[in-house]
Short mmCIF file of N, CA and C in Angstrom, two decimals:
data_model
loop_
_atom_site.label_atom_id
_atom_site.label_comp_id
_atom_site.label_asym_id
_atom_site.label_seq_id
_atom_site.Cartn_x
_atom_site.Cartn_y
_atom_site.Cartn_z
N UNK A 1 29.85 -12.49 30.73
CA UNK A 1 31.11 -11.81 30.56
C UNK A 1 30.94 -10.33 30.91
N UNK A 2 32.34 -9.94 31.68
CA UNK A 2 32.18 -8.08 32.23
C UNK A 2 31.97 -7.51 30.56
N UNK A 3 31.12 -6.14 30.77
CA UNK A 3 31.04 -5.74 29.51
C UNK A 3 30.46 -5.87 28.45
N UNK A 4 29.57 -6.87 28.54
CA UNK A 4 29.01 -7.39 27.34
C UNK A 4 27.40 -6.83 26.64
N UNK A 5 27.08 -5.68 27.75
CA UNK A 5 26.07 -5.13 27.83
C UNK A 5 24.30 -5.74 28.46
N UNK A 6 24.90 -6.58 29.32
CA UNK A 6 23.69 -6.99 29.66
C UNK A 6 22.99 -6.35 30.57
N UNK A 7 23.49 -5.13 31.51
CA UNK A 7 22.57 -4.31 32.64
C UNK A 7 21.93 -3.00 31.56
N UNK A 8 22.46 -2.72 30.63
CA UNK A 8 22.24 -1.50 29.50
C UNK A 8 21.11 -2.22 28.28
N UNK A 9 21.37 -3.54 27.97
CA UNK A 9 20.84 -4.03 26.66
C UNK A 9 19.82 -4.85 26.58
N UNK A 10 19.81 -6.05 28.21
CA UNK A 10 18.91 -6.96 27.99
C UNK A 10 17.14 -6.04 28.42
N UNK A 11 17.45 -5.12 29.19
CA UNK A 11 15.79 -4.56 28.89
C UNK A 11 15.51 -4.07 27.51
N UNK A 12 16.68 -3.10 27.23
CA UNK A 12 15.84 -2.69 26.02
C UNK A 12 15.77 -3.34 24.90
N UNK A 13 15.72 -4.77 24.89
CA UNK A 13 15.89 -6.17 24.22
C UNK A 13 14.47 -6.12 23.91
N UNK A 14 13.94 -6.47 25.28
CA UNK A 14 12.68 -6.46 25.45
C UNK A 14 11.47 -5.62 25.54
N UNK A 15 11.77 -4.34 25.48
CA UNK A 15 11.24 -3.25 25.22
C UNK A 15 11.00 -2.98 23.65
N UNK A 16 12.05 -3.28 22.76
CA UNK A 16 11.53 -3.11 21.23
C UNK A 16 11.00 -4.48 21.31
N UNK A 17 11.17 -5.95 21.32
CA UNK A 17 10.27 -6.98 21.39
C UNK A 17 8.78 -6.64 21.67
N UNK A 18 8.69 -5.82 22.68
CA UNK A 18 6.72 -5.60 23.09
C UNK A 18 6.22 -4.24 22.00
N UNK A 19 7.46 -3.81 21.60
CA UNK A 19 6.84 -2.64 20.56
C UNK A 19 6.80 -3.48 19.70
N UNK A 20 7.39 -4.13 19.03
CA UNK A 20 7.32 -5.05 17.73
C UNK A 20 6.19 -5.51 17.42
N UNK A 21 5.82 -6.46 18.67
CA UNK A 21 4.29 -7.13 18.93
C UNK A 21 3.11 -6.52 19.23
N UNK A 22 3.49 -4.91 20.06
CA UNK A 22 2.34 -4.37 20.53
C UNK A 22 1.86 -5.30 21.61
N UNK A 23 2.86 -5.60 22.40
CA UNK A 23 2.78 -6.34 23.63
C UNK A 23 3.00 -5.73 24.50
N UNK A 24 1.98 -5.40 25.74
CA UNK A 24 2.31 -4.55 27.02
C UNK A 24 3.28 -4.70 28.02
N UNK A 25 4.00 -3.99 28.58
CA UNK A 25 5.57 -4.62 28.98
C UNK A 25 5.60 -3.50 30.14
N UNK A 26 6.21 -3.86 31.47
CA UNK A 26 6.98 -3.22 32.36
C UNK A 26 7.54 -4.47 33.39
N UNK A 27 9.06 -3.41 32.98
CA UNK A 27 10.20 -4.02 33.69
C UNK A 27 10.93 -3.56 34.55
N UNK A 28 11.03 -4.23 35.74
CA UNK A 28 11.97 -3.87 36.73
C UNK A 28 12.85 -4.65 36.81
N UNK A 29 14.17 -3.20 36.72
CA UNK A 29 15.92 -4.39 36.96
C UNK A 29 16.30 -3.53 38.23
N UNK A 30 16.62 -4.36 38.70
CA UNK A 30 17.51 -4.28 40.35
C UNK A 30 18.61 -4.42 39.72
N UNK A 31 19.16 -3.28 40.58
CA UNK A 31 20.63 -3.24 40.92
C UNK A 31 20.96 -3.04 42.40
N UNK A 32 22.09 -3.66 42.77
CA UNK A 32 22.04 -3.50 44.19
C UNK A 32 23.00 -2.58 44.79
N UNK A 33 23.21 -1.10 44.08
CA UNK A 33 23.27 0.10 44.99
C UNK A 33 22.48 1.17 44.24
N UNK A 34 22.46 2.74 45.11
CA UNK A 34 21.90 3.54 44.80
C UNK A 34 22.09 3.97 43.38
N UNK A 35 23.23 4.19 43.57
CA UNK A 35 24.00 4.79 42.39
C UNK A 35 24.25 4.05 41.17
N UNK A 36 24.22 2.74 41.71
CA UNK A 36 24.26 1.94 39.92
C UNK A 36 22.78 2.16 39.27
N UNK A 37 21.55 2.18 40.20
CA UNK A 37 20.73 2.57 39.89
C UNK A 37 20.32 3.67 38.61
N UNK A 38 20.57 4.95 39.34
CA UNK A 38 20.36 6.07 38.54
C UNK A 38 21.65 6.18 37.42
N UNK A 39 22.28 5.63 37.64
CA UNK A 39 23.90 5.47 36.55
C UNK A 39 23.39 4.65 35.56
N UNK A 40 22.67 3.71 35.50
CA UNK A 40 22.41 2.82 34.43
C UNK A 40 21.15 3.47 33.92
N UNK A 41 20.26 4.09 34.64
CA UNK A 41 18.67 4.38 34.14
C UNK A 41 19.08 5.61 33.05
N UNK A 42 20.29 6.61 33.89
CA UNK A 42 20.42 7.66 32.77
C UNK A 42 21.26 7.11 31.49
N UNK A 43 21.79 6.19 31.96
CA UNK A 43 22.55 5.62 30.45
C UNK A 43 21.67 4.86 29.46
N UNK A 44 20.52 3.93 29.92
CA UNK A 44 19.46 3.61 29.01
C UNK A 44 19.07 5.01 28.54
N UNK A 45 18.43 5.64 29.02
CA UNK A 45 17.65 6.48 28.87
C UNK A 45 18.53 7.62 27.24
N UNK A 46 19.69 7.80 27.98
CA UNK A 46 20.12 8.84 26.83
C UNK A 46 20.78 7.94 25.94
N UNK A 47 20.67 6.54 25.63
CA UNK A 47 20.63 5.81 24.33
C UNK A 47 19.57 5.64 23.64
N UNK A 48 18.40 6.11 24.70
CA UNK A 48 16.82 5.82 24.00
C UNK A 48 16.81 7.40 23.41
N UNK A 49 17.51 8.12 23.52
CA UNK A 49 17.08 9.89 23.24
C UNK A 49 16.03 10.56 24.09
N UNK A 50 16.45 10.05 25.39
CA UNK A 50 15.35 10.91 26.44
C UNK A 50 15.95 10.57 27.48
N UNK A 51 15.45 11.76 28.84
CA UNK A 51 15.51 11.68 29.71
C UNK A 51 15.08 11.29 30.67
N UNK A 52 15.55 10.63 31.94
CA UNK A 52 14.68 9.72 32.90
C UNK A 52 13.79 10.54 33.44
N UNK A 53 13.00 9.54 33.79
CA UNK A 53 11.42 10.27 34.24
C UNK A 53 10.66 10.91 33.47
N UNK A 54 11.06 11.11 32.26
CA UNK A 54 10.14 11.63 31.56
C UNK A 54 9.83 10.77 30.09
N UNK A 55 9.98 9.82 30.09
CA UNK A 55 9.51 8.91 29.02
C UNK A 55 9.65 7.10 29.13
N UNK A 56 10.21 6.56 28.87
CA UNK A 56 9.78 5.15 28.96
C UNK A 56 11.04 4.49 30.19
N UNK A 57 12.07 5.02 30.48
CA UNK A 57 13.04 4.70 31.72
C UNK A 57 12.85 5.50 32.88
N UNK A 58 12.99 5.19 33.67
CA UNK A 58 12.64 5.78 34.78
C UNK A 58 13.79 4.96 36.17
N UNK A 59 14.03 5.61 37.20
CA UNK A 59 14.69 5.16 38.35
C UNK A 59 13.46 5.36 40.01
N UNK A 60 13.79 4.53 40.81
CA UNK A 60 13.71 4.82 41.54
C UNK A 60 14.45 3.59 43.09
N UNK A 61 14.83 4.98 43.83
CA UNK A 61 15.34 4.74 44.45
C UNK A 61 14.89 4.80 46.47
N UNK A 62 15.62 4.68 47.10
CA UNK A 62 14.92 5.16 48.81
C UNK A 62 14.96 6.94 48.88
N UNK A 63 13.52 7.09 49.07
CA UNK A 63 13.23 8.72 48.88
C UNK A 63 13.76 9.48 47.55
N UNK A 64 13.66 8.78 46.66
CA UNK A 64 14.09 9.54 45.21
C UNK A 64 12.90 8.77 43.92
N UNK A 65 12.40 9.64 43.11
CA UNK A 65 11.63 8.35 41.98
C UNK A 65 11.88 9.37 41.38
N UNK A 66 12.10 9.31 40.30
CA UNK A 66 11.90 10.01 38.51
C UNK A 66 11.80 8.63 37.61
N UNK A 67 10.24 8.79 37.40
CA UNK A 67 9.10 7.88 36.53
C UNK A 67 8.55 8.99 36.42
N UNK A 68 7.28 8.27 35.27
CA UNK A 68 6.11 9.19 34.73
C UNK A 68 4.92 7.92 34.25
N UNK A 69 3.84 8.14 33.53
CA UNK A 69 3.04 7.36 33.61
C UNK A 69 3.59 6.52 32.02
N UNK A 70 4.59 7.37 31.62
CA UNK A 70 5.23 6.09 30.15
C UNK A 70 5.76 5.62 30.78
N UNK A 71 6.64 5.08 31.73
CA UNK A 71 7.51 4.82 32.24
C UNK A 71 7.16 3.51 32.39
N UNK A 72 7.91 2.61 31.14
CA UNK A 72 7.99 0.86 31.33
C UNK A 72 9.20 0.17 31.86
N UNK A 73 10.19 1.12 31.51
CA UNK A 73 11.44 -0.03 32.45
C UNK A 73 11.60 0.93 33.55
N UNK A 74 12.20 0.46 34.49
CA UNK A 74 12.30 1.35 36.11
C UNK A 74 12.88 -0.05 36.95
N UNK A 75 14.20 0.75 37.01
CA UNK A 75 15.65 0.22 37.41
C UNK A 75 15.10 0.81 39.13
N UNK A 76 15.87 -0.40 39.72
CA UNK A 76 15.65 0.20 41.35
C UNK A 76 16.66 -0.59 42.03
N UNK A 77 16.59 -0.57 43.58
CA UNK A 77 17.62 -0.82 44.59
C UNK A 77 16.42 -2.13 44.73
N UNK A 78 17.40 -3.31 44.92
CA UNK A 78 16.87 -4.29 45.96
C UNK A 78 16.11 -4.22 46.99
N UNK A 79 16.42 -3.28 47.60
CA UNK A 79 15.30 -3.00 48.66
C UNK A 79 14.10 -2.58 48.50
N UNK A 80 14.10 -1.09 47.54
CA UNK A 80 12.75 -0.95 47.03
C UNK A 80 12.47 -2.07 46.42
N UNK A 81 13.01 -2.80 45.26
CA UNK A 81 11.67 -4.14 45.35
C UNK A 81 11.26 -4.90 46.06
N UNK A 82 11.93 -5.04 47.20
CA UNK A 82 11.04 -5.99 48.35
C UNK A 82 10.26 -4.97 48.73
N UNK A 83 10.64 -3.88 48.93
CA UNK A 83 9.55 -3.02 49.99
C UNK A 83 7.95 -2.91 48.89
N UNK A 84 7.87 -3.09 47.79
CA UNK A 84 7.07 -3.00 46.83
C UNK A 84 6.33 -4.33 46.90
N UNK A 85 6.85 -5.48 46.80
CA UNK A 85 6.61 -6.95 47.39
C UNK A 85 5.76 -7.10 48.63
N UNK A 86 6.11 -5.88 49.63
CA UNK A 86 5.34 -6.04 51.20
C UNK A 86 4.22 -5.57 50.50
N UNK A 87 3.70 -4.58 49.58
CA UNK A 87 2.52 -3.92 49.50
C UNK A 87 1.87 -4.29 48.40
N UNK A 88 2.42 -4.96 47.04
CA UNK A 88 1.83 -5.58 46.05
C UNK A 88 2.51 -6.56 45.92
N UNK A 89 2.33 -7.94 46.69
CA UNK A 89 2.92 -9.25 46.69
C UNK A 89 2.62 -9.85 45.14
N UNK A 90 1.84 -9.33 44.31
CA UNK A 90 2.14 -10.03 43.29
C UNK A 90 2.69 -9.33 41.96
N UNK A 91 3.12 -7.95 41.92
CA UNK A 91 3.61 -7.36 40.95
C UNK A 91 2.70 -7.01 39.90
N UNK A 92 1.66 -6.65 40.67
CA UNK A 92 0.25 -6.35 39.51
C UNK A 92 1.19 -5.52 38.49
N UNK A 93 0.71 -5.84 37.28
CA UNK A 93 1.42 -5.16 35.76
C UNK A 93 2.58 -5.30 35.55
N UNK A 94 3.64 -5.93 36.55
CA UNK A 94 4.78 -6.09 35.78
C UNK A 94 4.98 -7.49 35.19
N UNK A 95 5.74 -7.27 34.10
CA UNK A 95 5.60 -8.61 32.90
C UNK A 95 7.21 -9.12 33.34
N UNK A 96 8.30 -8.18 33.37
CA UNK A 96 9.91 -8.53 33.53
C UNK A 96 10.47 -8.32 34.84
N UNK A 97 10.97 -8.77 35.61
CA UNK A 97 11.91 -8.60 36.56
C UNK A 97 13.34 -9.19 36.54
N UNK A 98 14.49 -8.18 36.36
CA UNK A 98 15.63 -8.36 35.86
C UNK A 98 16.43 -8.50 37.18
N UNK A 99 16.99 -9.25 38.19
CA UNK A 99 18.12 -9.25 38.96
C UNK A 99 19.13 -9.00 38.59
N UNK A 100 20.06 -7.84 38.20
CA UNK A 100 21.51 -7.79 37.90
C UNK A 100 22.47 -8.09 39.35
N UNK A 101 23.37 -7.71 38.61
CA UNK A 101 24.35 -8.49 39.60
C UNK A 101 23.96 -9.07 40.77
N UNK A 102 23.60 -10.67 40.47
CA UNK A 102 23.01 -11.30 41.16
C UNK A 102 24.14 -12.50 41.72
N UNK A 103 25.55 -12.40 41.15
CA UNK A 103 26.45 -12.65 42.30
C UNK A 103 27.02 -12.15 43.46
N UNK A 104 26.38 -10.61 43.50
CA UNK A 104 26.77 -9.81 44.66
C UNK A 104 26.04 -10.40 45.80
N UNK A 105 26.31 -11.49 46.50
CA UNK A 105 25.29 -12.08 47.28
C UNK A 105 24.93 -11.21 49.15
N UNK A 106 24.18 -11.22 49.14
CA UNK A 106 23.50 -9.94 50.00
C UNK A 106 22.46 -10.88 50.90
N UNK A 107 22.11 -10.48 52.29
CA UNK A 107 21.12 -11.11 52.76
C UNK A 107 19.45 -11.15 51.87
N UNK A 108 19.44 -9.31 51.70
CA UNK A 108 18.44 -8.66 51.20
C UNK A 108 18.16 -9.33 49.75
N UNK A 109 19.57 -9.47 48.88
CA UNK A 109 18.91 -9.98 47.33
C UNK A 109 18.64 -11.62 47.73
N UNK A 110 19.42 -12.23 48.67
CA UNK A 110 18.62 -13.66 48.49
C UNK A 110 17.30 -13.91 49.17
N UNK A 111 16.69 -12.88 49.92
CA UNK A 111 15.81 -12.77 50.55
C UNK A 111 15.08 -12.64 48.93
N UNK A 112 14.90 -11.72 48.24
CA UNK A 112 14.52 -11.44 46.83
C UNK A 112 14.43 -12.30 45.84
N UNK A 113 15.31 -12.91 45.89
CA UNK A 113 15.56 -14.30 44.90
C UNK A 113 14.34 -15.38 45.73
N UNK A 114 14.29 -15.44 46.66
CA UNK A 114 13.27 -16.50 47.60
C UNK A 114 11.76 -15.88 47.36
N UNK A 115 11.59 -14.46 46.94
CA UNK A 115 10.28 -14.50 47.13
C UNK A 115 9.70 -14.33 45.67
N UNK A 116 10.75 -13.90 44.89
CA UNK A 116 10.57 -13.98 43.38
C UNK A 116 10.26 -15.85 43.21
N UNK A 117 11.35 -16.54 43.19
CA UNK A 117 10.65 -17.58 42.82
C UNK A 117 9.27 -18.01 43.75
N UNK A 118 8.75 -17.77 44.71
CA UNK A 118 7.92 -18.32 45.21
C UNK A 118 6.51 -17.56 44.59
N UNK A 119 6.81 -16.49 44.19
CA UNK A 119 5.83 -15.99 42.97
C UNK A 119 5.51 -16.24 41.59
N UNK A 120 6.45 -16.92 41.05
CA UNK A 120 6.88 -17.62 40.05
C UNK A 120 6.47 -19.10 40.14
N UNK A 121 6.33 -19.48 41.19
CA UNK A 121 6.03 -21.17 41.03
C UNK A 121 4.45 -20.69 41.97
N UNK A 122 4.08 -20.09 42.32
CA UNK A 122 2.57 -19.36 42.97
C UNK A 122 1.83 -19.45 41.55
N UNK A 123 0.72 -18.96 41.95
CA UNK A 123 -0.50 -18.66 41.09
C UNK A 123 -0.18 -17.68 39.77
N UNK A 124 0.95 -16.93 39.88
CA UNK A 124 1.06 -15.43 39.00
C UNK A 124 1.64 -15.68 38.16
N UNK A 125 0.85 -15.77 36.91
CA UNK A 125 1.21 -15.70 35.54
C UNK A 125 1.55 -14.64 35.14
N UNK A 126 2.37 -14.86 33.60
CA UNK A 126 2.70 -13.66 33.11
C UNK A 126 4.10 -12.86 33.82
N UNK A 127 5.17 -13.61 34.52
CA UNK A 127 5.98 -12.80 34.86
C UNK A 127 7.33 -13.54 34.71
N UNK A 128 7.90 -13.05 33.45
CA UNK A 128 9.19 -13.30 33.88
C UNK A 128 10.32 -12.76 34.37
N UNK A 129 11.31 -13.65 35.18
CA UNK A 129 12.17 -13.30 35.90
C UNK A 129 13.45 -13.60 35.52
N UNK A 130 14.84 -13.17 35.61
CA UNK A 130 15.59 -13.19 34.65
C UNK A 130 16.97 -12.85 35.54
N UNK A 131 17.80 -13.51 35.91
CA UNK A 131 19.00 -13.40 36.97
C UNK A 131 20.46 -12.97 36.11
N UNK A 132 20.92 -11.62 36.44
CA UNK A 132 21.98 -11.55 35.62
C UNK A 132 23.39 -11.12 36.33
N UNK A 133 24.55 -11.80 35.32
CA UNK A 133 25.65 -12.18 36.89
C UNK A 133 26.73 -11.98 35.32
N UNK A 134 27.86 -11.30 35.34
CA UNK A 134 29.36 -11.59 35.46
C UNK A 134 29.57 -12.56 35.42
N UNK A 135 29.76 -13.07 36.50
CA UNK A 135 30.13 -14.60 37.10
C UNK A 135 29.29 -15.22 37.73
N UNK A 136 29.24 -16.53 37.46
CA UNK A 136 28.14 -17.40 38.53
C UNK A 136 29.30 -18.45 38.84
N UNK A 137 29.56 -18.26 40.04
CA UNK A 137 30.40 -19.61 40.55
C UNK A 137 29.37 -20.51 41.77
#
């Protein structure tokens, strides 16, 4: 459902979950433009009481990053995660990968969706993947 807080809520779901446990956690949610990008990272971020790039949210985008070395969730463009995929095909350290609006159907995100699951049913443990949609028709 529009609204229901799932591009704002379902990371940091999982972010107090790995503090709870003292379970090591980094998550990447795609969004598929620039600007929803850094629009959602600063809106986590100043519900967490901090600012991006400098504590546990972070963005990055084509020729733009504000991360830091806390930096466990880090919202990006579809593209940067494939382009991240060409150079670390298996997502060394990341535990979450969030697809939001994953009915916006795009050459690039189903290209994404194809290589996520093929990493997912591959050798690489430890990663879940997590498709989030408005609508799924």
């Amino acid at each position: 459902e529009t609204g229901s807080g799932k591009t704002t809520q379902v990371a940091q779901y999982l972010l107090e979950e790995a503090a709870e446990t003292n379970t090591p956690v980094y998550i990447i949610c795609t969004q598929p433009r620039r600007i929803s990008a850094i629009g959602v990272a600063e809106r986590v971020a100043a519900e967490r009481g901090e600012k991006v790039g400098q504590g546990v949210v972070g963005y990055t985008i084509r020729g733009e990053t504000k991360a830091c070395s806390e930096t466990r969730l880090l919202f990006c463009t579809t593209g940067v995660l494939l382009r991240r995929l060409e150079e670390d095909p298996t997502l060394v350290g990341v535990t979450h990968v969030l697809v939001d609006e994953v009915h916006e159907r795009t050459i690039e995100g189903d290209f994404l969706l194809m290589a996520l699951q093929a990493l997912v049913k591959g050798d690489r443990t430890g990663l879940s993947v997590c498709m989030m949609s408005a609508t799924m028709d």
